[in-house]
Amino acid sequence: MVEKNSVAAGDRAYEDVKSRILEGELAGGELISEGEVADRLNISRTPVREAFLRLQAEGLMKLYPKRGAMITPIARSEARDVVDARNMLETHAVRSVVASEERTERLVAALRENIQLQKDRIADRNLAGYALADADFHSALISASENALIIQFYATLYDRQVRMARSSVPTDVVAEDVVGAHQALLDAIAARDADRFEQLLAEHLKKIHEVLIR
């Protein structure tokens, strides 16, 4: 029973700290201690230490003995690599989708719902929730490709994408601009114009990258 409780506590610590990192509450370069998390969740330090090891393995923090852990900043090289990978994968996915009228219609319907969700969260000033909706918009493009290997690989980028979206959308004004870019991408898909989509996506991701490396 103790072992199960320890595992459950470790999962709680992992999810708590990870969500705070992805939502921007814990910024890159910030130090956090095992004791702080243990007190916050009313658990012992052992499961927190296990959670920290998992987060370090995922590249979200770096452990320093007797000092705690530092949240890993988004490196310029990481931002560039993620943007490049997304550009290639999302463009390929949309090209495969727009070849089919039925699949295009399904994707367009899903993206319209997502854009409305983005607008609602901006109106509520829920920028953390907006960042999740932003990431889900792009994930929907990949899911629509129905290519299991691409979907699996793209999933490995999801956490980084959420964190980058949160970091690159510091105000509701900027978020509204991004929603406008998403609407333009949606319009290109609805027109089944893959070349136009590729051009707009490259411009959209370039702007995100420029914000991240400032």
mmCIF file with all atom_site columns, C-alpha atoms in Angstrom:
data_model
loop_
_atom_site.group_PDB
_atom_site.id
_atom_site.type_symbol
_atom_site.label_atom_id
_atom_site.label_alt_id
_atom_site.label_comp_id
_atom_site.label_asym_id
_atom_site.label_entity_id
_atom_site.label_seq_id
_atom_site.pdbx_PDB_ins_code
_atom_site.Cartn_x
_atom_site.Cartn_y
_atom_site.Cartn_z
_atom_site.occupancy
_atom_site.B_iso_or_equiv
_atom_site.pdbx_formal_charge
_atom_site.auth_seq_id
_atom_site.auth_comp_id
_atom_site.auth_asym_id
_atom_site.auth_atom_id
_atom_site.pdbx_PDB_model_num
ATOM 1   C CA . MET A 1 1   ? 0.000   0.000  0.000   1.00 0.00 ? 1   MET A CA 1
ATOM 2   C CA . VAL A 1 2   ? 2.846   2.368  0.842   1.00 0.00 ? 2   VAL A CA 1
ATOM 3   C CA . GLU A 1 3   ? 4.434   1.710  -2.532  1.00 0.00 ? 3   GLU A CA 1
ATOM 4   C CA . LYS A 1 4   ? 1.191   2.499  -4.362  1.00 0.00 ? 4   LYS A CA 1
ATOM 5   C CA . ASN A 1 5   ? 0.767   5.700  -2.371  1.00 0.00 ? 5   ASN A CA 1
ATOM 6   C CA . SER A 1 6   ? 4.322   6.699  -3.232  1.00 0.00 ? 6   SER A CA 1
ATOM 7   C CA . VAL A 1 7   ? 3.675   6.150  -6.933  1.00 0.00 ? 7   VAL A CA 1
ATOM 8   C CA . ALA A 1 8   ? 0.443   8.159  -6.759  1.00 0.00 ? 8   ALA A CA 1
ATOM 9   C CA . ALA A 1 9   ? 2.230   10.978 -4.917  1.00 0.00 ? 9   ALA A CA 1
ATOM 10  C CA . GLY A 1 10  ? 5.031   10.927 -7.492  1.00 0.00 ? 10  GLY A CA 1
ATOM 11  C CA . ASP A 1 11  ? 2.512   11.233 -10.308 1.00 0.00 ? 11  ASP A CA 1
ATOM 12  C CA . ARG A 1 12  ? 0.817   14.148 -8.536  1.00 0.00 ? 12  ARG A CA 1
ATOM 13  C CA . ALA A 1 13  ? 4.125   15.937 -8.116  1.00 0.00 ? 13  ALA A CA 1
ATOM 14  C CA . TYR A 1 14  ? 5.063   15.271 -11.728 1.00 0.00 ? 14  TYR A CA 1
ATOM 15  C CA . GLU A 1 15  ? 1.768   16.551 -13.125 1.00 0.00 ? 15  GLU A CA 1
ATOM 16  C CA . ASP A 1 16  ? 1.728   19.588 -10.826 1.00 0.00 ? 16  ASP A CA 1
ATOM 17  C CA . VAL A 1 17  ? 5.225   20.795 -11.668 1.00 0.00 ? 17  VAL A CA 1
ATOM 18  C CA . LYS A 1 18  ? 4.951   19.932 -15.360 1.00 0.00 ? 18  LYS A CA 1
ATOM 19  C CA . SER A 1 19  ? 1.690   21.842 -15.779 1.00 0.00 ? 19  SER A CA 1
ATOM 20  C CA . ARG A 1 20  ? 3.200   24.871 -14.033 1.00 0.00 ? 20  ARG A CA 1
ATOM 21  C CA . ILE A 1 21  ? 6.168   24.774 -16.398 1.00 0.00 ? 21  ILE A CA 1
ATOM 22  C CA . LEU A 1 22  ? 4.035   24.423 -19.523 1.00 0.00 ? 22  LEU A CA 1
ATOM 23  C CA . GLU A 1 23  ? 1.665   27.179 -18.420 1.00 0.00 ? 23  GLU A CA 1
ATOM 24  C CA . GLY A 1 24  ? 4.550   29.553 -17.734 1.00 0.00 ? 24  GLY A CA 1
ATOM 25  C CA . GLU A 1 25  ? 4.004   29.800 -13.977 1.00 0.00 ? 25  GLU A CA 1
ATOM 26  C CA . LEU A 1 26  ? 7.512   28.378 -13.532 1.00 0.00 ? 26  LEU A CA 1
ATOM 27  C CA . ALA A 1 27  ? 9.702   30.301 -15.964 1.00 0.00 ? 27  ALA A CA 1
ATOM 28  C CA . GLY A 1 28  ? 12.952  29.211 -17.540 1.00 0.00 ? 28  GLY A CA 1
ATOM 29  C CA . GLY A 1 29  ? 15.888  29.813 -15.204 1.00 0.00 ? 29  GLY A CA 1
ATOM 30  C CA . GLU A 1 30  ? 13.745  29.704 -12.058 1.00 0.00 ? 30  GLU A CA 1
ATOM 31  C CA . LEU A 1 31  ? 14.866  27.487 -9.164  1.00 0.00 ? 31  LEU A CA 1
ATOM 32  C CA . ILE A 1 32  ? 12.439  25.183 -7.401  1.00 0.00 ? 32  ILE A CA 1
ATOM 33  C CA . SER A 1 33  ? 13.082  22.897 -4.429  1.00 0.00 ? 33  SER A CA 1
ATOM 34  C CA . GLU A 1 34  ? 11.788  19.473 -3.476  1.00 0.00 ? 34  GLU A CA 1
ATOM 35  C CA . GLY A 1 35  ? 10.636  20.901 -0.161  1.00 0.00 ? 35  GLY A CA 1
ATOM 36  C CA . GLU A 1 36  ? 8.567   23.599 -1.851  1.00 0.00 ? 36  GLU A CA 1
ATOM 37  C CA . VAL A 1 37  ? 6.660   21.063 -3.944  1.00 0.00 ? 37  VAL A CA 1
ATOM 38  C CA . ALA A 1 38  ? 6.319   18.633 -1.031  1.00 0.00 ? 38  ALA A CA 1
ATOM 39  C CA . ASP A 1 39  ? 4.782   21.350 1.157   1.00 0.00 ? 39  ASP A CA 1
ATOM 40  C CA . ARG A 1 40  ? 2.515   22.527 -1.664  1.00 0.00 ? 40  ARG A CA 1
ATOM 41  C CA . LEU A 1 41  ? 1.087   19.027 -2.196  1.00 0.00 ? 41  LEU A CA 1
ATOM 42  C CA . ASN A 1 42  ? 1.399   17.819 1.404   1.00 0.00 ? 42  ASN A CA 1
ATOM 43  C CA . ILE A 1 43  ? 3.557   14.834 0.470   1.00 0.00 ? 43  ILE A CA 1
ATOM 44  C CA . SER A 1 44  ? 7.057   13.636 1.352   1.00 0.00 ? 44  SER A CA 1
ATOM 45  C CA . ARG A 1 45  ? 10.147  14.636 -0.609  1.00 0.00 ? 45  ARG A CA 1
ATOM 46  C CA . THR A 1 46  ? 10.848  11.154 -1.998  1.00 0.00 ? 46  THR A CA 1
ATOM 47  C CA . PRO A 1 47  ? 8.062   11.156 -4.630  1.00 0.00 ? 47  PRO A CA 1
ATOM 48  C CA . VAL A 1 48  ? 8.968   14.768 -5.501  1.00 0.00 ? 48  VAL A CA 1
ATOM 49  C CA . ARG A 1 49  ? 12.551  13.676 -6.163  1.00 0.00 ? 49  ARG A CA 1
ATOM 50  C CA . GLU A 1 50  ? 11.244  10.936 -8.474  1.00 0.00 ? 50  GLU A CA 1
ATOM 51  C CA . ALA A 1 51  ? 9.079   13.497 -10.292 1.00 0.00 ? 51  ALA A CA 1
ATOM 52  C CA . PHE A 1 52  ? 12.071  15.799 -10.714 1.00 0.00 ? 52  PHE A CA 1
ATOM 53  C CA . LEU A 1 53  ? 14.082  12.966 -12.260 1.00 0.00 ? 53  LEU A CA 1
ATOM 54  C CA . ARG A 1 54  ? 11.292  12.354 -14.789 1.00 0.00 ? 54  ARG A CA 1
ATOM 55  C CA . LEU A 1 55  ? 11.118  16.038 -15.665 1.00 0.00 ? 55  LEU A CA 1
ATOM 56  C CA . GLN A 1 56  ? 14.886  16.218 -16.058 1.00 0.00 ? 56  GLN A CA 1
ATOM 57  C CA . ALA A 1 57  ? 14.738  13.229 -18.437 1.00 0.00 ? 57  ALA A CA 1
ATOM 58  C CA . GLU A 1 58  ? 12.185  15.172 -20.506 1.00 0.00 ? 58  GLU A CA 1
ATOM 59  C CA . GLY A 1 59  ? 14.489  18.188 -20.652 1.00 0.00 ? 59  GLY A CA 1
ATOM 60  C CA . LEU A 1 60  ? 12.203  20.455 -18.630 1.00 0.00 ? 60  LEU A CA 1
ATOM 61  C CA . MET A 1 61  ? 14.547  20.928 -15.672 1.00 0.00 ? 61  MET A CA 1
ATOM 62  C CA . LYS A 1 62  ? 18.113  20.361 -14.517 1.00 0.00 ? 62  LYS A CA 1
ATOM 63  C CA . LEU A 1 63  ? 18.839  19.007 -11.039 1.00 0.00 ? 63  LEU A CA 1
ATOM 64  C CA . TYR A 1 64  ? 21.460  20.517 -8.747  1.00 0.00 ? 64  TYR A CA 1
ATOM 65  C CA . PRO A 1 65  ? 22.339  18.467 -5.625  1.00 0.00 ? 65  PRO A CA 1
ATOM 66  C CA . LYS A 1 66  ? 21.357  20.200 -2.365  1.00 0.00 ? 66  LYS A CA 1
ATOM 67  C CA . ARG A 1 67  ? 20.055  23.208 -4.314  1.00 0.00 ? 67  ARG A CA 1
ATOM 68  C CA . GLY A 1 68  ? 16.969  21.855 -6.040  1.00 0.00 ? 68  GLY A CA 1
ATOM 69  C CA . ALA A 1 69  ? 16.191  22.122 -9.731  1.00 0.00 ? 69  ALA A CA 1
ATOM 70  C CA . MET A 1 70  ? 16.335  24.849 -12.353 1.00 0.00 ? 70  MET A CA 1
ATOM 71  C CA . ILE A 1 71  ? 13.615  25.118 -14.972 1.00 0.00 ? 71  ILE A CA 1
ATOM 72  C CA . THR A 1 72  ? 15.292  24.717 -18.350 1.00 0.00 ? 72  THR A CA 1
ATOM 73  C CA . PRO A 1 73  ? 14.900  27.843 -20.515 1.00 0.00 ? 73  PRO A CA 1
ATOM 74  C CA . ILE A 1 74  ? 13.709  27.398 -24.094 1.00 0.00 ? 74  ILE A CA 1
ATOM 75  C CA . ALA A 1 75  ? 16.984  27.380 -26.038 1.00 0.00 ? 75  ALA A CA 1
ATOM 76  C CA . ARG A 1 76  ? 17.224  29.167 -29.374 1.00 0.00 ? 76  ARG A CA 1
ATOM 77  C CA . SER A 1 77  ? 18.310  25.931 -31.032 1.00 0.00 ? 77  SER A CA 1
ATOM 78  C CA . GLU A 1 78  ? 15.348  24.041 -29.554 1.00 0.00 ? 78  GLU A CA 1
ATOM 79  C CA . ALA A 1 79  ? 12.886  26.695 -30.705 1.00 0.00 ? 79  ALA A CA 1
ATOM 80  C CA . ARG A 1 80  ? 14.341  26.606 -34.229 1.00 0.00 ? 80  ARG A CA 1
ATOM 81  C CA . ASP A 1 81  ? 14.313  22.807 -34.379 1.00 0.00 ? 81  ASP A CA 1
ATOM 82  C CA . VAL A 1 82  ? 10.724  22.539 -33.142 1.00 0.00 ? 82  VAL A CA 1
ATOM 83  C CA . VAL A 1 83  ? 9.529   25.180 -35.607 1.00 0.00 ? 83  VAL A CA 1
ATOM 84  C CA . ASP A 1 84  ? 11.313  23.471 -38.515 1.00 0.00 ? 84  ASP A CA 1
ATOM 85  C CA . ALA A 1 85  ? 9.874   20.079 -37.587 1.00 0.00 ? 85  ALA A CA 1
ATOM 86  C CA . ARG A 1 86  ? 6.373   21.485 -37.237 1.00 0.00 ? 86  ARG A CA 1
ATOM 87  C CA . ASN A 1 87  ? 6.621   23.261 -40.577 1.00 0.00 ? 87  ASN A CA 1
ATOM 88  C CA . MET A 1 88  ? 7.516   20.077 -42.420 1.00 0.00 ? 88  MET A CA 1
ATOM 89  C CA . LEU A 1 89  ? 5.039   17.817 -40.640 1.00 0.00 ? 89  LEU A CA 1
ATOM 90  C CA . GLU A 1 90  ? 2.047   20.165 -40.715 1.00 0.00 ? 90  GLU A CA 1
ATOM 91  C CA . THR A 1 91  ? 2.554   21.053 -44.366 1.00 0.00 ? 91  THR A CA 1
ATOM 92  C CA . HIS A 1 92  ? 2.798   17.380 -45.335 1.00 0.00 ? 92  HIS A CA 1
ATOM 93  C CA . ALA A 1 93  ? -0.292  16.565 -43.272 1.00 0.00 ? 93  ALA A CA 1
ATOM 94  C CA . VAL A 1 94  ? -2.402  19.280 -44.890 1.00 0.00 ? 94  VAL A CA 1
ATOM 95  C CA . ARG A 1 95  ? -1.311  18.286 -48.393 1.00 0.00 ? 95  ARG A CA 1
ATOM 96  C CA . SER A 1 96  ? -2.571  14.768 -47.735 1.00 0.00 ? 96  SER A CA 1
ATOM 97  C CA . VAL A 1 97  ? -5.831  16.008 -46.211 1.00 0.00 ? 97  VAL A CA 1
ATOM 98  C CA . VAL A 1 98  ? -6.839  18.479 -48.951 1.00 0.00 ? 98  VAL A CA 1
ATOM 99  C CA . ALA A 1 99  ? -6.529  15.716 -51.536 1.00 0.00 ? 99  ALA A CA 1
ATOM 100 C CA . SER A 1 100 ? -9.819  14.443 -50.111 1.00 0.00 ? 100 SER A CA 1
ATOM 101 C CA . GLU A 1 101 ? -12.923 16.609 -49.978 1.00 0.00 ? 101 GLU A CA 1
ATOM 102 C CA . GLU A 1 102 ? -14.432 14.579 -47.127 1.00 0.00 ? 102 GLU A CA 1
ATOM 103 C CA . ARG A 1 103 ? -11.319 14.747 -44.951 1.00 0.00 ? 103 ARG A CA 1
ATOM 104 C CA . THR A 1 104 ? -10.982 18.457 -45.686 1.00 0.00 ? 104 THR A CA 1
ATOM 105 C CA . GLU A 1 105 ? -14.535 19.121 -44.515 1.00 0.00 ? 105 GLU A CA 1
ATOM 106 C CA . ARG A 1 106 ? -13.967 17.199 -41.294 1.00 0.00 ? 106 ARG A CA 1
ATOM 107 C CA . LEU A 1 107 ? -10.780 19.103 -40.540 1.00 0.00 ? 107 LEU A CA 1
ATOM 108 C CA . VAL A 1 108 ? -12.341 22.481 -41.346 1.00 0.00 ? 108 VAL A CA 1
ATOM 109 C CA . ALA A 1 109 ? -15.213 21.766 -38.952 1.00 0.00 ? 109 ALA A CA 1
ATOM 110 C CA . ALA A 1 110 ? -12.805 20.789 -36.162 1.00 0.00 ? 110 ALA A CA 1
ATOM 111 C CA . LEU A 1 111 ? -10.633 23.846 -36.704 1.00 0.00 ? 111 LEU A CA 1
ATOM 112 C CA . ARG A 1 112 ? -13.609 26.197 -36.644 1.00 0.00 ? 112 ARG A CA 1
ATOM 113 C CA . GLU A 1 113 ? -14.595 24.849 -33.232 1.00 0.00 ? 113 GLU A CA 1
ATOM 114 C CA . ASN A 1 114 ? -11.022 25.222 -32.041 1.00 0.00 ? 114 ASN A CA 1
ATOM 115 C CA . ILE A 1 115 ? -10.727 28.828 -33.209 1.00 0.00 ? 115 ILE A CA 1
ATOM 116 C CA . GLN A 1 116 ? -13.926 29.683 -31.360 1.00 0.00 ? 116 GLN A CA 1
ATOM 117 C CA . LEU A 1 117 ? -12.422 28.104 -28.248 1.00 0.00 ? 117 LEU A CA 1
ATOM 118 C CA . GLN A 1 118 ? -9.299  30.216 -28.692 1.00 0.00 ? 118 GLN A CA 1
ATOM 119 C CA . LYS A 1 119 ? -11.419 33.366 -28.925 1.00 0.00 ? 119 LYS A CA 1
ATOM 120 C CA . ASP A 1 120 ? -13.424 32.399 -25.828 1.00 0.00 ? 120 ASP A CA 1
ATOM 121 C CA . ARG A 1 121 ? -10.290 31.847 -23.773 1.00 0.00 ? 121 ARG A CA 1
ATOM 122 C CA . ILE A 1 122 ? -8.802  35.149 -24.901 1.00 0.00 ? 122 ILE A CA 1
ATOM 123 C CA . ALA A 1 123 ? -12.046 36.896 -23.933 1.00 0.00 ? 123 ALA A CA 1
ATOM 124 C CA . ASP A 1 124 ? -11.775 35.255 -20.501 1.00 0.00 ? 124 ASP A CA 1
ATOM 125 C CA . ARG A 1 125 ? -8.088  36.315 -20.344 1.00 0.00 ? 125 ARG A CA 1
ATOM 126 C CA . ASN A 1 126 ? -7.221  32.657 -19.870 1.00 0.00 ? 126 ASN A CA 1
ATOM 127 C CA . LEU A 1 127 ? -3.922  32.746 -21.752 1.00 0.00 ? 127 LEU A CA 1
ATOM 128 C CA . ALA A 1 128 ? -2.730  29.444 -20.308 1.00 0.00 ? 128 ALA A CA 1
ATOM 129 C CA . GLY A 1 129 ? -5.895  27.797 -21.639 1.00 0.00 ? 129 GLY A CA 1
ATOM 130 C CA . TYR A 1 130 ? -5.412  29.659 -24.897 1.00 0.00 ? 130 TYR A CA 1
ATOM 131 C CA . ALA A 1 131 ? -1.916  28.169 -25.271 1.00 0.00 ? 131 ALA A CA 1
ATOM 132 C CA . LEU A 1 132 ? -3.399  24.674 -24.989 1.00 0.00 ? 132 LEU A CA 1
ATOM 133 C CA . ALA A 1 133 ? -6.023  25.494 -27.616 1.00 0.00 ? 133 ALA A CA 1
ATOM 134 C CA . ASP A 1 134 ? -3.283  26.899 -29.859 1.00 0.00 ? 134 ASP A CA 1
ATOM 135 C CA . ALA A 1 135 ? -1.318  23.661 -29.610 1.00 0.00 ? 135 ALA A CA 1
ATOM 136 C CA . ASP A 1 136 ? -4.487  21.643 -30.220 1.00 0.00 ? 136 ASP A CA 1
ATOM 137 C CA . PHE A 1 137 ? -5.166  23.628 -33.416 1.00 0.00 ? 137 PHE A CA 1
ATOM 138 C CA . HIS A 1 138 ? -1.869  22.474 -34.884 1.00 0.00 ? 138 HIS A CA 1
ATOM 139 C CA . SER A 1 139 ? -2.226  18.945 -33.506 1.00 0.00 ? 139 SER A CA 1
ATOM 140 C CA . ALA A 1 140 ? -5.566  18.672 -35.314 1.00 0.00 ? 140 ALA A CA 1
ATOM 141 C CA . LEU A 1 141 ? -3.755  19.173 -38.626 1.00 0.00 ? 141 LEU A CA 1
ATOM 142 C CA . ILE A 1 142 ? -1.524  16.217 -37.868 1.00 0.00 ? 142 ILE A CA 1
ATOM 143 C CA . SER A 1 143 ? -4.341  13.975 -36.613 1.00 0.00 ? 143 SER A CA 1
ATOM 144 C CA . ALA A 1 144 ? -6.270  14.626 -39.818 1.00 0.00 ? 144 ALA A CA 1
ATOM 145 C CA . SER A 1 145 ? -3.412  13.130 -41.832 1.00 0.00 ? 145 SER A CA 1
ATOM 146 C CA . GLU A 1 146 ? -4.329  9.703  -40.418 1.00 0.00 ? 146 GLU A CA 1
ATOM 147 C CA . ASN A 1 147 ? -0.641  8.779  -40.621 1.00 0.00 ? 147 ASN A CA 1
ATOM 148 C CA . ALA A 1 148 ? 0.162   6.878  -37.422 1.00 0.00 ? 148 ALA A CA 1
ATOM 149 C CA . LEU A 1 149 ? 3.920   7.442  -37.583 1.00 0.00 ? 149 LEU A CA 1
ATOM 150 C CA . ILE A 1 150 ? 3.623   11.194 -38.124 1.00 0.00 ? 150 ILE A CA 1
ATOM 151 C CA . ILE A 1 151 ? 1.022   11.446 -35.357 1.00 0.00 ? 151 ILE A CA 1
ATOM 152 C CA . GLN A 1 152 ? 3.268   9.540  -32.962 1.00 0.00 ? 152 GLN A CA 1
ATOM 153 C CA . PHE A 1 153 ? 6.312   11.672 -33.725 1.00 0.00 ? 153 PHE A CA 1
ATOM 154 C CA . TYR A 1 154 ? 4.389   14.933 -33.509 1.00 0.00 ? 154 TYR A CA 1
ATOM 155 C CA . ALA A 1 155 ? 3.111   13.925 -30.075 1.00 0.00 ? 155 ALA A CA 1
ATOM 156 C CA . THR A 1 156 ? 6.681   14.123 -28.807 1.00 0.00 ? 156 THR A CA 1
ATOM 157 C CA . LEU A 1 157 ? 6.663   17.828 -29.721 1.00 0.00 ? 157 LEU A CA 1
ATOM 158 C CA . TYR A 1 158 ? 3.372   18.610 -27.972 1.00 0.00 ? 158 TYR A CA 1
ATOM 159 C CA . ASP A 1 159 ? 4.724   19.653 -24.556 1.00 0.00 ? 159 ASP A CA 1
ATOM 160 C CA . ARG A 1 160 ? 7.371   21.859 -26.150 1.00 0.00 ? 160 ARG A CA 1
ATOM 161 C CA . GLN A 1 161 ? 4.726   23.348 -28.415 1.00 0.00 ? 161 GLN A CA 1
ATOM 162 C CA . VAL A 1 162 ? 2.431   24.218 -25.498 1.00 0.00 ? 162 VAL A CA 1
ATOM 163 C CA . ARG A 1 163 ? 5.309   25.833 -23.623 1.00 0.00 ? 163 ARG A CA 1
ATOM 164 C CA . MET A 1 164 ? 6.439   27.770 -26.686 1.00 0.00 ? 164 MET A CA 1
ATOM 165 C CA . ALA A 1 165 ? 2.897   28.947 -27.352 1.00 0.00 ? 165 ALA A CA 1
ATOM 166 C CA . ARG A 1 166 ? 2.574   30.197 -23.776 1.00 0.00 ? 166 ARG A CA 1
ATOM 167 C CA . SER A 1 167 ? 5.957   31.927 -23.985 1.00 0.00 ? 167 SER A CA 1
ATOM 168 C CA . SER A 1 168 ? 5.272   33.545 -27.350 1.00 0.00 ? 168 SER A CA 1
ATOM 169 C CA . VAL A 1 169 ? 1.791   34.877 -26.490 1.00 0.00 ? 169 VAL A CA 1
ATOM 170 C CA . PRO A 1 170 ? 2.347   37.188 -23.519 1.00 0.00 ? 170 PRO A CA 1
ATOM 171 C CA . THR A 1 171 ? -0.742  39.374 -24.030 1.00 0.00 ? 171 THR A CA 1
ATOM 172 C CA . ASP A 1 172 ? -4.291  39.013 -25.276 1.00 0.00 ? 172 ASP A CA 1
ATOM 173 C CA . VAL A 1 173 ? -3.506  41.480 -28.094 1.00 0.00 ? 173 VAL A CA 1
ATOM 174 C CA . VAL A 1 174 ? -0.765  39.217 -29.467 1.00 0.00 ? 174 VAL A CA 1
ATOM 175 C CA . ALA A 1 175 ? -3.005  36.194 -28.987 1.00 0.00 ? 175 ALA A CA 1
ATOM 176 C CA . GLU A 1 176 ? -5.674  37.827 -31.144 1.00 0.00 ? 176 GLU A CA 1
ATOM 177 C CA . ASP A 1 177 ? -3.090  38.297 -33.896 1.00 0.00 ? 177 ASP A CA 1
ATOM 178 C CA . VAL A 1 178 ? -2.231  34.594 -33.720 1.00 0.00 ? 178 VAL A CA 1
ATOM 179 C CA . VAL A 1 179 ? -5.913  33.681 -33.950 1.00 0.00 ? 179 VAL A CA 1
ATOM 180 C CA . GLY A 1 180 ? -6.073  35.776 -37.107 1.00 0.00 ? 180 GLY A CA 1
ATOM 181 C CA . ALA A 1 181 ? -3.181  33.759 -38.538 1.00 0.00 ? 181 ALA A CA 1
ATOM 182 C CA . HIS A 1 182 ? -4.990  30.548 -37.607 1.00 0.00 ? 182 HIS A CA 1
ATOM 183 C CA . GLN A 1 183 ? -8.111  31.781 -39.407 1.00 0.00 ? 183 GLN A CA 1
ATOM 184 C CA . ALA A 1 184 ? -6.052  32.412 -42.547 1.00 0.00 ? 184 ALA A CA 1
ATOM 185 C CA . LEU A 1 185 ? -4.636  28.884 -42.332 1.00 0.00 ? 185 LEU A CA 1
ATOM 186 C CA . LEU A 1 186 ? -8.162  27.538 -41.957 1.00 0.00 ? 186 LEU A CA 1
ATOM 187 C CA . ASP A 1 187 ? -9.325  29.485 -45.013 1.00 0.00 ? 187 ASP A CA 1
ATOM 188 C CA . ALA A 1 188 ? -6.494  28.018 -47.099 1.00 0.00 ? 188 ALA A CA 1
ATOM 189 C CA . ILE A 1 189 ? -7.462  24.512 -46.013 1.00 0.00 ? 189 ILE A CA 1
ATOM 190 C CA . ALA A 1 190 ? -11.143 25.152 -46.768 1.00 0.00 ? 190 ALA A CA 1
ATOM 191 C CA . ALA A 1 191 ? -10.079 26.278 -50.266 1.00 0.00 ? 191 ALA A CA 1
ATOM 192 C CA . ARG A 1 192 ? -7.934  23.134 -50.520 1.00 0.00 ? 192 ARG A CA 1
ATOM 193 C CA . ASP A 1 193 ? -4.984  25.352 -51.406 1.00 0.00 ? 193 ASP A CA 1
ATOM 194 C CA . ALA A 1 194 ? -1.970  23.515 -49.982 1.00 0.00 ? 194 ALA A CA 1
ATOM 195 C CA . ASP A 1 195 ? 0.547   25.942 -51.500 1.00 0.00 ? 195 ASP A CA 1
ATOM 196 C CA . ARG A 1 196 ? -1.173  28.898 -49.849 1.00 0.00 ? 196 ARG A CA 1
ATOM 197 C CA . PHE A 1 197 ? -1.285  27.008 -46.557 1.00 0.00 ? 197 PHE A CA 1
ATOM 198 C CA . GLU A 1 198 ? 2.440   26.262 -46.756 1.00 0.00 ? 198 GLU A CA 1
ATOM 199 C CA . GLN A 1 199 ? 3.240   29.930 -47.333 1.00 0.00 ? 199 GLN A CA 1
ATOM 200 C CA . LEU A 1 200 ? 1.020   31.121 -44.469 1.00 0.00 ? 200 LEU A CA 1
ATOM 201 C CA . LEU A 1 201 ? 2.312   28.480 -42.077 1.00 0.00 ? 201 LEU A CA 1
ATOM 202 C CA . ALA A 1 202 ? 5.931   29.419 -42.767 1.00 0.00 ? 202 ALA A CA 1
ATOM 203 C CA . GLU A 1 203 ? 5.131   33.076 -42.044 1.00 0.00 ? 203 GLU A CA 1
ATOM 204 C CA . HIS A 1 204 ? 3.172   32.177 -38.893 1.00 0.00 ? 204 HIS A CA 1
ATOM 205 C CA . LEU A 1 205 ? 5.894   29.949 -37.437 1.00 0.00 ? 205 LEU A CA 1
ATOM 206 C CA . LYS A 1 206 ? 8.606   32.456 -38.342 1.00 0.00 ? 206 LYS A CA 1
ATOM 207 C CA . LYS A 1 207 ? 6.885   35.125 -36.252 1.00 0.00 ? 207 LYS A CA 1
ATOM 208 C CA . ILE A 1 208 ? 6.587   32.725 -33.330 1.00 0.00 ? 208 ILE A CA 1
ATOM 209 C CA . HIS A 1 209 ? 10.273  31.872 -33.574 1.00 0.00 ? 209 HIS A CA 1
ATOM 210 C CA . GLU A 1 210 ? 11.240  35.563 -33.667 1.00 0.00 ? 210 GLU A CA 1
ATOM 211 C CA . VAL A 1 211 ? 9.306   36.177 -30.435 1.00 0.00 ? 211 VAL A CA 1
ATOM 212 C CA . LEU A 1 212 ? 10.939  33.196 -28.722 1.00 0.00 ? 212 LEU A CA 1
ATOM 213 C CA . ILE A 1 213 ? 14.523  34.220 -29.480 1.00 0.00 ? 213 ILE A CA 1
ATOM 214 C CA . ARG A 1 214 ? 14.167  37.839 -28.357 1.00 0.00 ? 214 ARG A CA 1
#
